[in-house]
Amino acid sequence: MSRLNLRRLFGAPVLFALLCCAAAFPASADDYTKTRYPVVLVHGLFGFDAIGGVYDYWFGIPQALRDGGATVYVAQVSAANSNEMRGEQLIAQLETLKALHGYTKFNLVGHSQGGPTARYVAAVRPDLIASMTSIGSPHAGSKVADTVGAVLPDGSPLRPLVASFVDAFAALIGTLSGGQSPQDSLAALKALDSAGSARFNARYPQGKPASACGSGAATVGGVRYYSFGGVSNSTNWLDLSDPAMIAGGLLFGGEANDGLVGRCSSHWGQVIRDDYEWNHLDEVNQIAGLRGVFSANPTSVYRAHLNRLKNAGL
């Protein structure tokens, strides 16, 4: 219907009001995830930003958050290295974004080792960080890492040999995703086992739970700390990663886990939820969005969390 016909139908005053409202509130507007500060997603061990610039580690999540109004960046740090090394790489990227765009702070969201990586940054550069959220992160270490360390102890002739193959694999991931960061799988292993995690937590305790399976301080040094995680192993028979998650889950001796990280180990700061029906890869919507039929949609959970940050003024 033409504007002339609308004018005849509604009259000039009503038409003017309709046009003004349409301009002020476009039908496609969505600011549900529009946080005050940009969001930076930090991948875990053997992670990447996007393979070949096409396949995302955070499958479908960045775009879902941007569709809600968020400014989202995906960090590119070493696929395998210590929390501190990865954290320094992340700080350099945040400083670059700050210089280019004038941002004052960032909301960090880290999966798996991305959680401790983000914690390091929040601890040593709180001036840059508004909030730190971890998903399925082994804050108290992973029994899988403990087992690998026991099978390949210090002094074992196989340890450096296996490490060289793993470093080569991590380097390949970096190359495919356009990164040149150094790889050190043995440093990553020491960062993710129980002993290494305990040492890291002693140096950077901000947000540490008061009890083994409790919550920690929600705000430390002006930085908000959040965490959530999953407790399933096999979630979709079409998902080729499920057998590995099932095998990893067997090492936890009955403790609820996501295949790589125990439920209580994922706790840090304010625990939003620790029992999503996700395995470790479901937590970032992998592989290709396959998950349990009745499980929560990861993209919806991330959207809800950014809305939480938005409502907190972050």
PDB file of N, CA, C and O in Angstrom, residues 4 21 48 63 74 97 103 106 147 150 153-155 192 198 228 236 247 261 269 274 306:
ATOM      1  N   LEU A   4       0.456   7.381   0.047  1.00  0.00           N
ATOM      2  CA  LEU A   4      -0.718   8.199  -0.227  1.00  0.00           C
ATOM      3  C   LEU A   4      -1.964   7.487   0.241  1.00  0.00           C
ATOM      4  O   LEU A   4      -2.841   8.074   0.878  1.00  0.00           O
ATOM      5  N   CYS A  21       7.440   6.302  14.820  1.00  0.00           N
ATOM      6  CA  CYS A  21       7.663   5.126  15.665  1.00  0.00           C
ATOM      7  C   CYS A  21       8.489   4.083  14.939  1.00  0.00           C
ATOM      8  O   CYS A  21       9.362   3.433  15.521  1.00  0.00           O
ATOM      9  N   PHE A  48      41.618 -22.355  18.692  1.00  0.00           N
ATOM     10  CA  PHE A  48      41.939 -21.444  17.589  1.00  0.00           C
ATOM     11  C   PHE A  48      40.833 -20.413  17.508  1.00  0.00           C
ATOM     12  O   PHE A  48      39.801 -20.528  18.185  1.00  0.00           O
ATOM     13  N   GLN A  63      28.738 -14.664  16.195  1.00  0.00           N
ATOM     14  CA  GLN A  63      27.715 -13.991  15.399  1.00  0.00           C
ATOM     15  C   GLN A  63      26.417 -13.847  16.169  1.00  0.00           C
ATOM     16  O   GLN A  63      25.736 -12.814  16.076  1.00  0.00           O
ATOM     17  N   VAL A  74      37.617 -12.349  18.940  1.00  0.00           N
ATOM     18  CA  VAL A  74      38.091 -13.686  19.284  1.00  0.00           C
ATOM     19  C   VAL A  74      39.603 -13.641  19.373  1.00  0.00           C
ATOM     20  O   VAL A  74      40.281 -13.308  18.395  1.00  0.00           O
ATOM     21  N   LEU A  97      43.791  -3.461  20.691  1.00  0.00           N
ATOM     22  CA  LEU A  97      42.396  -3.056  20.513  1.00  0.00           C
ATOM     23  C   LEU A  97      42.120  -1.726  21.212  1.00  0.00           C
ATOM     24  O   LEU A  97      41.397  -0.873  20.686  1.00  0.00           O
ATOM     25  N   TYR A 103      38.976   1.607  23.488  1.00  0.00           N
ATOM     26  CA  TYR A 103      38.296   0.878  24.557  1.00  0.00           C
ATOM     27  C   TYR A 103      39.056   1.068  25.870  1.00  0.00           C
ATOM     28  O   TYR A 103      40.290   1.134  25.893  1.00  0.00           O
ATOM     29  N   PHE A 106      37.519  -4.568  29.000  1.00  0.00           N
ATOM     30  CA  PHE A 106      36.994  -5.677  28.210  1.00  0.00           C
ATOM     31  C   PHE A 106      36.320  -6.696  29.132  1.00  0.00           C
ATOM     32  O   PHE A 106      36.688  -6.833  30.305  1.00  0.00           O
ATOM     33  N   THR A 147      46.637 -37.798  34.644  1.00  0.00           N
ATOM     34  CA  THR A 147      46.902 -39.140  34.116  1.00  0.00           C
ATOM     35  C   THR A 147      47.993 -39.102  33.056  1.00  0.00           C
ATOM     36  O   THR A 147      48.895 -39.951  33.039  1.00  0.00           O
ATOM     37  N   ALA A 150      51.247 -38.779  34.739  1.00  0.00           N
ATOM     38  CA  ALA A 150      51.673 -40.008  35.403  1.00  0.00           C
ATOM     39  C   ALA A 150      52.200 -41.030  34.397  1.00  0.00           C
ATOM     40  O   ALA A 150      53.147 -41.762  34.680  1.00  0.00           O
ATOM     41  N   PRO A 153      56.013 -39.376  33.002  1.00  0.00           N
ATOM     42  CA  PRO A 153      56.598 -38.564  34.079  1.00  0.00           C
ATOM     43  C   PRO A 153      57.894 -37.887  33.653  1.00  0.00           C
ATOM     44  O   PRO A 153      58.493 -38.239  32.630  1.00  0.00           O
ATOM     45  N   ASP A 154      58.307 -36.905  34.442  1.00  0.00           N
ATOM     46  CA  ASP A 154      59.607 -36.273  34.204  1.00  0.00           C
ATOM     47  C   ASP A 154      60.693 -37.343  34.195  1.00  0.00           C
ATOM     48  O   ASP A 154      60.724 -38.225  35.051  1.00  0.00           O
ATOM     49  N   GLY A 155      61.587 -37.268  33.236  1.00  0.00           N
ATOM     50  CA  GLY A 155      62.651 -38.250  33.119  1.00  0.00           C
ATOM     51  C   GLY A 155      62.341 -39.383  32.178  1.00  0.00           C
ATOM     52  O   GLY A 155      63.236 -40.128  31.763  1.00  0.00           O
ATOM     53  N   LEU A 192      47.838 -27.429  33.595  1.00  0.00           N
ATOM     54  CA  LEU A 192      46.501 -27.999  33.688  1.00  0.00           C
ATOM     55  C   LEU A 192      46.378 -29.166  34.661  1.00  0.00           C
ATOM     56  O   LEU A 192      45.264 -29.610  34.932  1.00  0.00           O
ATOM     57  N   ALA A 198      47.244 -25.725  41.407  1.00  0.00           N
ATOM     58  CA  ALA A 198      47.343 -25.256  42.787  1.00  0.00           C
ATOM     59  C   ALA A 198      48.380 -24.134  42.901  1.00  0.00           C
ATOM     60  O   ALA A 198      48.159 -23.131  43.593  1.00  0.00           O
ATOM     61  N   PHE A 228      30.699 -21.159  34.700  1.00  0.00           N
ATOM     62  CA  PHE A 228      29.696 -22.220  34.533  1.00  0.00           C
ATOM     63  C   PHE A 228      30.315 -23.381  33.782  1.00  0.00           C
ATOM     64  O   PHE A 228      31.420 -23.276  33.243  1.00  0.00           O
ATOM     65  N   ASN A 236      25.606 -36.856  21.942  1.00  0.00           N
ATOM     66  CA  ASN A 236      24.980 -37.008  20.631  1.00  0.00           C
ATOM     67  C   ASN A 236      25.746 -38.080  19.856  1.00  0.00           C
ATOM     68  O   ASN A 236      26.944 -37.929  19.602  1.00  0.00           O
ATOM     69  N   ALA A 247      35.875 -41.581  27.292  1.00  0.00           N
ATOM     70  CA  ALA A 247      37.130 -42.128  27.816  1.00  0.00           C
ATOM     71  C   ALA A 247      37.695 -41.225  28.899  1.00  0.00           C
ATOM     72  O   ALA A 247      38.150 -41.697  29.956  1.00  0.00           O
ATOM     73  N   VAL A 261      36.941 -32.040  32.461  1.00  0.00           N
ATOM     74  CA  VAL A 261      36.992 -31.191  33.656  1.00  0.00           C
ATOM     75  C   VAL A 261      35.897 -31.597  34.637  1.00  0.00           C
ATOM     76  O   VAL A 261      34.739 -31.767  34.251  1.00  0.00           O
ATOM     77  N   GLY A 269      34.743 -17.730  41.197  1.00  0.00           N
ATOM     78  CA  GLY A 269      33.922 -16.549  41.367  1.00  0.00           C
ATOM     79  C   GLY A 269      32.466 -16.930  41.598  1.00  0.00           C
ATOM     80  O   GLY A 269      32.164 -17.900  42.298  1.00  0.00           O
ATOM     81  N   ASP A 274      26.579 -25.178  37.137  1.00  0.00           N
ATOM     82  CA  ASP A 274      27.666 -26.141  36.902  1.00  0.00           C
ATOM     83  C   ASP A 274      27.176 -27.493  36.423  1.00  0.00           C
ATOM     84  O   ASP A 274      27.923 -28.468  36.438  1.00  0.00           O
ATOM     85  N   LEU A 306      25.640 -12.530  28.440  1.00  0.00           N
ATOM     86  CA  LEU A 306      25.984 -11.171  28.052  1.00  0.00           C
ATOM     87  C   LEU A 306      24.901 -10.186  28.474  1.00  0.00           C
ATOM     88  O   LEU A 306      25.194  -9.044  28.838  1.00  0.00           O
TER      89      LEU A 306
END
